[in-house]
PDB file of C-alpha atoms and ligand atoms in Angstrom:
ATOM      1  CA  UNK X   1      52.188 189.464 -13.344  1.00 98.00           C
ATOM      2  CA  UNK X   2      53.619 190.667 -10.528  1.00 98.00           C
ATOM      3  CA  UNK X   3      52.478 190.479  -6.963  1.00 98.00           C
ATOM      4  CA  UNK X   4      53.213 192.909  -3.637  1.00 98.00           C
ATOM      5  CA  UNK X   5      53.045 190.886  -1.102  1.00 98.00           C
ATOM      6  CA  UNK X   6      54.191 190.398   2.733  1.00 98.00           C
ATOM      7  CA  UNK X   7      54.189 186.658   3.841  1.00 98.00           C
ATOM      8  CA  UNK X   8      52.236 186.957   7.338  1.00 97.00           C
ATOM      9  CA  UNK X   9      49.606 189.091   5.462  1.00 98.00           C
ATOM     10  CA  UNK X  10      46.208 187.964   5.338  1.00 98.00           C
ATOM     11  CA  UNK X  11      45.224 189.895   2.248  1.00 98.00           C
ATOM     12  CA  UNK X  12      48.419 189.141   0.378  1.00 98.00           C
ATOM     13  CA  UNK X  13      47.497 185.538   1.368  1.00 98.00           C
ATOM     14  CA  UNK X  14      44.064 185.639   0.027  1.00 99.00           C
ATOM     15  CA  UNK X  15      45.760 186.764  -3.367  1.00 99.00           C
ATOM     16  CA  UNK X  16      48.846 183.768  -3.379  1.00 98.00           C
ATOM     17  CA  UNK X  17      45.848 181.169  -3.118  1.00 99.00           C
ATOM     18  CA  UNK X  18      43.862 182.183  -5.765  1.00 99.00           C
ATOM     19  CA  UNK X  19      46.990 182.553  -8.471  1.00 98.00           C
ATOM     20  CA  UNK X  20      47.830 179.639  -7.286  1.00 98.00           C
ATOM     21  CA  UNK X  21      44.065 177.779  -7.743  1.00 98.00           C
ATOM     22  CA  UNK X  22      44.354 179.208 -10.866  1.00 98.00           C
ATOM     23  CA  UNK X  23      47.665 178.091 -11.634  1.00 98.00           C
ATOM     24  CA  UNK X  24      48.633 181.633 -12.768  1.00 98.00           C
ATOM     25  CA  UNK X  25      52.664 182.437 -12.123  1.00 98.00           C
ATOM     26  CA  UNK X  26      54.101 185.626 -10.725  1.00 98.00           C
ATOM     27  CA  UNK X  27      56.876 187.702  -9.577  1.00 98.00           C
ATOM     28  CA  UNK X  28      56.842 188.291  -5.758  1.00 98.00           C
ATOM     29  CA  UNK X  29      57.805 191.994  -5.038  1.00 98.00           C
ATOM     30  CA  UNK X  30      58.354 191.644  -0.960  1.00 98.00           C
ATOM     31  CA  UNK X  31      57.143 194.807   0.677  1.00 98.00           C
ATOM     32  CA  UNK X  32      58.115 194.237   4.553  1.00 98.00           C
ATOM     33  CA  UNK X  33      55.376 196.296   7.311  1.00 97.00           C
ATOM     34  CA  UNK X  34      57.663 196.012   9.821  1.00 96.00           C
ATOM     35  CA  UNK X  35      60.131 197.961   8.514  1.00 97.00           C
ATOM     36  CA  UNK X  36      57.640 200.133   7.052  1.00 97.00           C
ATOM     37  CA  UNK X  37      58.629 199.510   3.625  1.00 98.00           C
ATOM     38  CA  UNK X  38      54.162 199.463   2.325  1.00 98.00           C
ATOM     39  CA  UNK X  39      54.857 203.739   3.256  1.00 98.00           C
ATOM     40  CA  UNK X  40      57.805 204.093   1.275  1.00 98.00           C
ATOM     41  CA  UNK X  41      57.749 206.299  -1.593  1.00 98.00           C
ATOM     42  CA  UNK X  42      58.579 203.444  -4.104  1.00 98.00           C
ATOM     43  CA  UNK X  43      56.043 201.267  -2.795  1.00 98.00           C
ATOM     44  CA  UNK X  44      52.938 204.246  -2.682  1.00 98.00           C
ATOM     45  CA  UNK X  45      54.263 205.130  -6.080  1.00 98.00           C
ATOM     46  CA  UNK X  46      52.644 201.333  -7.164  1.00 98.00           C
ATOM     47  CA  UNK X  47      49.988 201.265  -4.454  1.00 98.00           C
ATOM     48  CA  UNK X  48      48.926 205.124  -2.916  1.00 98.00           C
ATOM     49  CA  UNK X  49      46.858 202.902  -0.306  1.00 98.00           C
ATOM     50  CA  UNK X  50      49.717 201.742   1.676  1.00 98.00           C
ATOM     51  CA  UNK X  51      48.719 198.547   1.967  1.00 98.00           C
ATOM     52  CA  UNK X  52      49.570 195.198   0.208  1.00 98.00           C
ATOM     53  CA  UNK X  53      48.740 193.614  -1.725  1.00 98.00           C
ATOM     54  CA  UNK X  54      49.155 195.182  -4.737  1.00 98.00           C
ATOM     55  CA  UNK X  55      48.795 192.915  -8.560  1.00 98.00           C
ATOM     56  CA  UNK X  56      50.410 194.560 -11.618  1.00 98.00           C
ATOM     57  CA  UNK X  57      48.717 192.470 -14.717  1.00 97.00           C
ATOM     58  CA  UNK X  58      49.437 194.010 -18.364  1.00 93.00           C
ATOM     59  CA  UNK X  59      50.851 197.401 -17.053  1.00 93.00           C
ATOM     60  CA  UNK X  60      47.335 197.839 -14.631  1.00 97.00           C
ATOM     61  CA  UNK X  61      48.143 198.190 -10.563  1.00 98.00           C
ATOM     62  CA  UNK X  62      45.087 196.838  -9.036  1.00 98.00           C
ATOM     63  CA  UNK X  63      44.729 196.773  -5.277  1.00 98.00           C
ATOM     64  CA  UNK X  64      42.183 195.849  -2.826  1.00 98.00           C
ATOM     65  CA  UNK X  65      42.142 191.768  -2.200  1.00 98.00           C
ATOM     66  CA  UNK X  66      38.782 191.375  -3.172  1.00 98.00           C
ATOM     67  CA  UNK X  67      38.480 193.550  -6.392  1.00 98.00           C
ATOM     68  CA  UNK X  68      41.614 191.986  -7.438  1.00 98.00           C
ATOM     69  CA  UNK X  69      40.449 188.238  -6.676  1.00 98.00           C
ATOM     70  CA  UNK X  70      37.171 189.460  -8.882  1.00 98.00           C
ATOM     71  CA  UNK X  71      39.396 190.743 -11.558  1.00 98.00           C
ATOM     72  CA  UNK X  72      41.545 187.269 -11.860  1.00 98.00           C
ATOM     73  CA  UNK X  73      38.202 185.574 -12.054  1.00 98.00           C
ATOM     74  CA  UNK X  74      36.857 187.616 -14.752  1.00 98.00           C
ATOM     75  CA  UNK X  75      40.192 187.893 -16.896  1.00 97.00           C
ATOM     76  CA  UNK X  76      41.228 184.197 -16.351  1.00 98.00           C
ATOM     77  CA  UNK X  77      37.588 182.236 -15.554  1.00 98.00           C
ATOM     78  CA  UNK X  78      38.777 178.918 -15.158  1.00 98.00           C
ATOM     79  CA  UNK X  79      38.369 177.358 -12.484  1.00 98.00           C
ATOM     80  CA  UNK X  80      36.065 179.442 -11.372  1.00 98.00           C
ATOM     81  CA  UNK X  81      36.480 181.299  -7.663  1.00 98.00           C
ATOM     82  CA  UNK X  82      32.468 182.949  -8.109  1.00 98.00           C
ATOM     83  CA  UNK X  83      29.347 180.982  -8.996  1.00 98.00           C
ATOM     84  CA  UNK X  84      27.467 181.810 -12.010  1.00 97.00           C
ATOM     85  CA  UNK X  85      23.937 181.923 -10.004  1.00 98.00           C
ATOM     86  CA  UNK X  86      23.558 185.812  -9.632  1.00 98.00           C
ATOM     87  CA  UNK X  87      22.252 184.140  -5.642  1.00 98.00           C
ATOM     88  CA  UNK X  88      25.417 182.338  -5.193  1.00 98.00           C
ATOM     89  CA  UNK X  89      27.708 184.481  -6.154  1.00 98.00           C
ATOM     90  CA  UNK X  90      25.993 187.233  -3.851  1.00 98.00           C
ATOM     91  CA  UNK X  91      25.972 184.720  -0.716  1.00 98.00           C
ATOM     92  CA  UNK X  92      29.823 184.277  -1.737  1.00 98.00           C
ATOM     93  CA  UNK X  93      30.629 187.560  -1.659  1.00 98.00           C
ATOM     94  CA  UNK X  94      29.008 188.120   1.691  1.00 98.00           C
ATOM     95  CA  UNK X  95      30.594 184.979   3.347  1.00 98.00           C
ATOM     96  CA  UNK X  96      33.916 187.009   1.958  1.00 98.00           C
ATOM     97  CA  UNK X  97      32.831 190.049   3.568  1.00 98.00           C
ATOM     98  CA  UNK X  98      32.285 188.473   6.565  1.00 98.00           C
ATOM     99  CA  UNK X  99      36.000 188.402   6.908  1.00 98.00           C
ATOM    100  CA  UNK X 100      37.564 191.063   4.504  1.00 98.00           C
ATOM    101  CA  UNK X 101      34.985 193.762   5.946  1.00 98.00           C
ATOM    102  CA  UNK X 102      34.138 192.964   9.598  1.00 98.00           C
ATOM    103  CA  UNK X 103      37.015 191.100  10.672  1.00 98.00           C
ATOM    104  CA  UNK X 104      39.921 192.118   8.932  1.00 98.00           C
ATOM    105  CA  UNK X 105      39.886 195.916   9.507  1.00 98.00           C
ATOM    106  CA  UNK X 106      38.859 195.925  12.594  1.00 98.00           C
ATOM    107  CA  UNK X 107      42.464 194.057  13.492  1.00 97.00           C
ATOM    108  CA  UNK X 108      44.830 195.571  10.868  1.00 96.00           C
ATOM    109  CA  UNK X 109      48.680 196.439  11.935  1.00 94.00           C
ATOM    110  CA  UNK X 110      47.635 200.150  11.690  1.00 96.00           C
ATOM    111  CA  UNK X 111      44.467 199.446  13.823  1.00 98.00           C
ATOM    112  CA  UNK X 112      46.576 197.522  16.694  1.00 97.00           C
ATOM    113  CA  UNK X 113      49.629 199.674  16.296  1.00 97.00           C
ATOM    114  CA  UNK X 114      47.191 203.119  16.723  1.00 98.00           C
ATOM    115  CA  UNK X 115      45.634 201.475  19.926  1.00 98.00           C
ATOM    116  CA  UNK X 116      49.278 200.853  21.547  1.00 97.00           C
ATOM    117  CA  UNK X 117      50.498 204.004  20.413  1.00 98.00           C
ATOM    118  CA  UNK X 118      47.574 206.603  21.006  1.00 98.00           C
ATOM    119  CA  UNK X 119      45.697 204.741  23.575  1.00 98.00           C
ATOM    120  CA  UNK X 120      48.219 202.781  25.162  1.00 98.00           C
ATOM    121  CA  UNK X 121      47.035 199.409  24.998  1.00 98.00           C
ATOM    122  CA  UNK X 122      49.302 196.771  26.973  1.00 98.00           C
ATOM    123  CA  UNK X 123      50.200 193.516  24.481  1.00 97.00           C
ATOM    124  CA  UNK X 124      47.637 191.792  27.007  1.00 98.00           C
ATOM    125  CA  UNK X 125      44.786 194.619  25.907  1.00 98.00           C
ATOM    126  CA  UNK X 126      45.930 194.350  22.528  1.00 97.00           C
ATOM    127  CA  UNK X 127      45.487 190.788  22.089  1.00 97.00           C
ATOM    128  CA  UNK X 128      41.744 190.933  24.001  1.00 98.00           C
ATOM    129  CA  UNK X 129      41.017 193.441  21.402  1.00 98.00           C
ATOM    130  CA  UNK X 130      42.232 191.216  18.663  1.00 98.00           C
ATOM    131  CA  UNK X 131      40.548 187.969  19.860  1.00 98.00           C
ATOM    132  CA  UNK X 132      37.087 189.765  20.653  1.00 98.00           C
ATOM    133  CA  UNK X 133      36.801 190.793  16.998  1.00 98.00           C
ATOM    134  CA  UNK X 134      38.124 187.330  15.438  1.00 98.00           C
ATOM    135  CA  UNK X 135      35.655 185.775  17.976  1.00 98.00           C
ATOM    136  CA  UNK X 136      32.321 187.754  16.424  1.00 98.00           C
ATOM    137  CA  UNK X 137      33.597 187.680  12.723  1.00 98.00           C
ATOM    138  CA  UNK X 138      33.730 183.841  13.244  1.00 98.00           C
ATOM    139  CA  UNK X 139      30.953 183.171  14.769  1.00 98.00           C
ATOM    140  CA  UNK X 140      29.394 184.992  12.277  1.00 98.00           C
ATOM    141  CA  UNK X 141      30.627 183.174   9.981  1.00 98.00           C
ATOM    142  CA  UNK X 142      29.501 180.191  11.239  1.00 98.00           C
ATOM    143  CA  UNK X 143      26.193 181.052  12.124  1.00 98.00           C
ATOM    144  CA  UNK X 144      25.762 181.889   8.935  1.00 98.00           C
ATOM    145  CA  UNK X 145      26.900 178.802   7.267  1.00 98.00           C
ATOM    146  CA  UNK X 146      24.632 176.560  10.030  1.00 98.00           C
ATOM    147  CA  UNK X 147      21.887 178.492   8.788  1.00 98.00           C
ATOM    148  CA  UNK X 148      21.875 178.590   5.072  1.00 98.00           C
ATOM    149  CA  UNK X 149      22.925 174.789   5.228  1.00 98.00           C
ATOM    150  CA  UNK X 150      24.933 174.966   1.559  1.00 98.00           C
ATOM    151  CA  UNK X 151      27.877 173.654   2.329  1.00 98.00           C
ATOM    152  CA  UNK X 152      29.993 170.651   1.501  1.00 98.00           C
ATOM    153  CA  UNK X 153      33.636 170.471   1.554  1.00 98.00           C
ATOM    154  CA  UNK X 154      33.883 173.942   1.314  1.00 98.00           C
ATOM    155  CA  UNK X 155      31.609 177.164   2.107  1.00 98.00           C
ATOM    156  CA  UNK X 156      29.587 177.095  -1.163  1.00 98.00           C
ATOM    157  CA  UNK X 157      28.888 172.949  -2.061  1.00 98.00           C
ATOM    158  CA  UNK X 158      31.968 170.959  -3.416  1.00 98.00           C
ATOM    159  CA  UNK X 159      33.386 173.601  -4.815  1.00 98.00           C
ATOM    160  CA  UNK X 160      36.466 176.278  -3.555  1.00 98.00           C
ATOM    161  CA  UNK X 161      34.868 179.744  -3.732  1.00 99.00           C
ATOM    162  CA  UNK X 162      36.174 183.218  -2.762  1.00 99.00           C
ATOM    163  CA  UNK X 163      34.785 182.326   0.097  1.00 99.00           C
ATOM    164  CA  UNK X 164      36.982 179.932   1.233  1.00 99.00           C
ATOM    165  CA  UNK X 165      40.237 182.215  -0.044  1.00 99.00           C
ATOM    166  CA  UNK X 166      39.384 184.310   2.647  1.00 98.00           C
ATOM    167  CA  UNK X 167      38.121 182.043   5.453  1.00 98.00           C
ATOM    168  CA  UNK X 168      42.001 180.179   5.317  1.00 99.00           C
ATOM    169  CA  UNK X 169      44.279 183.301   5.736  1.00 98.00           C
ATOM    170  CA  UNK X 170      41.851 184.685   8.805  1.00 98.00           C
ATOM    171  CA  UNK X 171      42.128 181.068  10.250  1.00 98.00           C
ATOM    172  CA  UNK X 172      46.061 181.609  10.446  1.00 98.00           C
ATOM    173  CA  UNK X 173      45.909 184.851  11.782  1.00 98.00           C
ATOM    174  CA  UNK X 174      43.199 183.523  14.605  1.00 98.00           C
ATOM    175  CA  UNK X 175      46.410 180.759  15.236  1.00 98.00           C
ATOM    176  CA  UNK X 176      48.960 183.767  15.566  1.00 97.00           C
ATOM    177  CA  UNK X 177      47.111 185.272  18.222  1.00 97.00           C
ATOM    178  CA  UNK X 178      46.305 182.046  19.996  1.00 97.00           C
ATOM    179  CA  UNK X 179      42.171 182.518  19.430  1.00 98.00           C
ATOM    180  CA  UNK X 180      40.195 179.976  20.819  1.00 97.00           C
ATOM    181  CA  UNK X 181      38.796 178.122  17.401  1.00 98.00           C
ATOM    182  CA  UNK X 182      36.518 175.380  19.069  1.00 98.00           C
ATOM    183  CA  UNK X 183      33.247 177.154  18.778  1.00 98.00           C
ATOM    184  CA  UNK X 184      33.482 177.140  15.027  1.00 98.00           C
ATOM    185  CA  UNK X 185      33.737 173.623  14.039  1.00 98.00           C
ATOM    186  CA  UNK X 186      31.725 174.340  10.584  1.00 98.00           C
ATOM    187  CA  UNK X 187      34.271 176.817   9.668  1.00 98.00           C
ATOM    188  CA  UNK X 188      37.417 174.581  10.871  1.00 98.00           C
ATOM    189  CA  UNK X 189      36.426 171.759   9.301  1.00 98.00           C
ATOM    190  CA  UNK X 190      36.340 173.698   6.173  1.00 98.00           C
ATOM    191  CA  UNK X 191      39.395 174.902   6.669  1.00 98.00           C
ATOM    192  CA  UNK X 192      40.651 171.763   7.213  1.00 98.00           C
ATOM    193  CA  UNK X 193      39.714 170.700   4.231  1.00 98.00           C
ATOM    194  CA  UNK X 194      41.327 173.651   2.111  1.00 99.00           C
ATOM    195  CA  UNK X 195      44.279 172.995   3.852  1.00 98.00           C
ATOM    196  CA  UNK X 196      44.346 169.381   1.756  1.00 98.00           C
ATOM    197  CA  UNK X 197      44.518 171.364  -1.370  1.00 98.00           C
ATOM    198  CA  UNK X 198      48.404 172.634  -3.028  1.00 98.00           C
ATOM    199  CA  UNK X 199      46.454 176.011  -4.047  1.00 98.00           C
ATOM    200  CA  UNK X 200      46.252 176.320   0.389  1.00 98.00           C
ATOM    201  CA  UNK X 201      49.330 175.153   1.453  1.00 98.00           C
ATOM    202  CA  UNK X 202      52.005 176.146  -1.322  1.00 98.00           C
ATOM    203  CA  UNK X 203      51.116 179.909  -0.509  1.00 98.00           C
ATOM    204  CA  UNK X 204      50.873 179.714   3.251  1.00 98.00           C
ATOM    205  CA  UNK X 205      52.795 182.135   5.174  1.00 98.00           C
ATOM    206  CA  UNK X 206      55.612 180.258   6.244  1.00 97.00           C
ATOM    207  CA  UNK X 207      56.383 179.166   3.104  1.00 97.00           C
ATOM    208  CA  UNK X 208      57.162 182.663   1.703  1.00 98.00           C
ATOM    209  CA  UNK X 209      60.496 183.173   0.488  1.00 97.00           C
ATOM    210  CA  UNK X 210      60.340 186.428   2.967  1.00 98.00           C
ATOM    211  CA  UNK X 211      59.130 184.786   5.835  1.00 97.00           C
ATOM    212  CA  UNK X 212      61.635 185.628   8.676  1.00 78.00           C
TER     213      UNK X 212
HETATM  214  N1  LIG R 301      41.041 195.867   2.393  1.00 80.14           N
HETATM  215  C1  LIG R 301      42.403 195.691   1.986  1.00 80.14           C
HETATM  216  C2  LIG R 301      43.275 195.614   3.205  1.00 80.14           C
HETATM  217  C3  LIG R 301      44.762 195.569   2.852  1.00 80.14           C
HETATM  218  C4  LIG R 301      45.576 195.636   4.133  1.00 80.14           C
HETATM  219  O1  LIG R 301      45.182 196.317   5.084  1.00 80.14           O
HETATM  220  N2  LIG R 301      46.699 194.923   4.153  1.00 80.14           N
HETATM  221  C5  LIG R 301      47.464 194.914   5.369  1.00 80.14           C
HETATM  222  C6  LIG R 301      48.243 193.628   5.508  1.00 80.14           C
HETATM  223  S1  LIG R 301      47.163 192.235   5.706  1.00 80.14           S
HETATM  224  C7  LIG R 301      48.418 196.072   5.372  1.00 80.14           C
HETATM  225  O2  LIG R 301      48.989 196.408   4.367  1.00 80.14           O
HETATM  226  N3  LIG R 301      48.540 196.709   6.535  1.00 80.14           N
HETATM  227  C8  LIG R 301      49.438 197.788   6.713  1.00 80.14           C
HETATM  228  C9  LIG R 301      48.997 198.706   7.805  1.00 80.14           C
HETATM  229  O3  LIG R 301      47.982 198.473   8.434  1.00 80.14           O
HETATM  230  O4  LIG R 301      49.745 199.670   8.033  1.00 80.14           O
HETATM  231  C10 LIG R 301      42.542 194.449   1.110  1.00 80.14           C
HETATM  232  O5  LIG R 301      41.687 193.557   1.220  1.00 80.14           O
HETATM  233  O6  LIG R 301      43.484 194.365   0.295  1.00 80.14           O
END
């Protein structure tokens, strides 16, 4: 296989964990958004999106974090990253959503750099921007786990779900842009808890033989 991936991305992040929970190897193929390298001909050649990450598995280019953590699940099933209850796996996908739909987007590089650039956003209006959304996604997130009461260690029970792929990169991103994390101590303390895990840390960001 071979992954496109940028080391600070979120959604290349969400991709290096679950390879790595399911101990499946790769090639990294770096694609740098700063210097603009995800618009390059080469790289929309693999991926017409513009975006990474991109997975190349048996001559297929899938793209799209969340299809593509469905499609290692399905291909290679064990351990599993979706519940078999048809109810579980929905309430997984929505915790996902929670971040890959309503947080994520909403505070892309394209999304921050249009605001600067069209709008002219300060850094200061930039980052209020930035922490607003991460502050509603999470508490979102955590209002929803309070409620539904099922989970353990991690967002579903005992077990690491999709759910928790996601939840980890967001957390660093919140970090980057210094967002108050205190009023989510369900979600943090699940995070914490990934964090204990090799599948967590060996991918992280900084650990990316790109990271600059
Ligand atoms: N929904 C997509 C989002 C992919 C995405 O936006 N990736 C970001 C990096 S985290 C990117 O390539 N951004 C480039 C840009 O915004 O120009 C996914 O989950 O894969």
């Amino acid at each position: 296989m071979e992954l496109y991936t940028f080391f600070r991305s979120s959604t290349s992040y969400r991709v290096r964990i679950a390879l790595a929970y399911k101990g499946l190897a790769y090639d990294p193929r770096f694609v740098s958004l700063p210097k603009m390298e995800h618009k390059r001909d080469d790289y929309l050649a693999v991926n017409p999106q513009g975006l990474v990450p991109a997975l190349v598995d048996g001559g297929h280019v899938l793209s799209q974090s969340l299809a593509i953590i469905e499609y290692l699940d399905e291909v290679y099933p064990a351990p599993p990253l979706l519940p078999e209850d048809p109810f579980d796996r929905a309430y997984v996908r929505s915790l996902s959503q929670i971040v890959g739909c309503e947080i994520h987007p909403l505070n892309n590089v394209r999304v921050l750099k249009y605001l600067q650039g069209r709008w002219s956003f300060s850094d200061a209006d930039r980052d209020e921007w930035y922490r607003h959304w991460i502050a509603e996604g999470l508490a979102s997130l955590e209002r929803s786990l309070l409620r539904e009461q099922r989970h353990g260690a991690f967002c579903l029970g005992e077990e690491v779900t999709m759910a928790d792929v996601c939840l980890v990169p967001q957390i660093f991103n919140a970090r980057r842009f210094d967002c108050p994390l205190e009023d989510y101590p369900t979600v943090m303390r699940i995070f914490e808890r990934c964090m204990t895990l090799d599948a967590f840390t060996a991918p992280r960001p900084n650990s990316q033989p790109d990271a600059v």
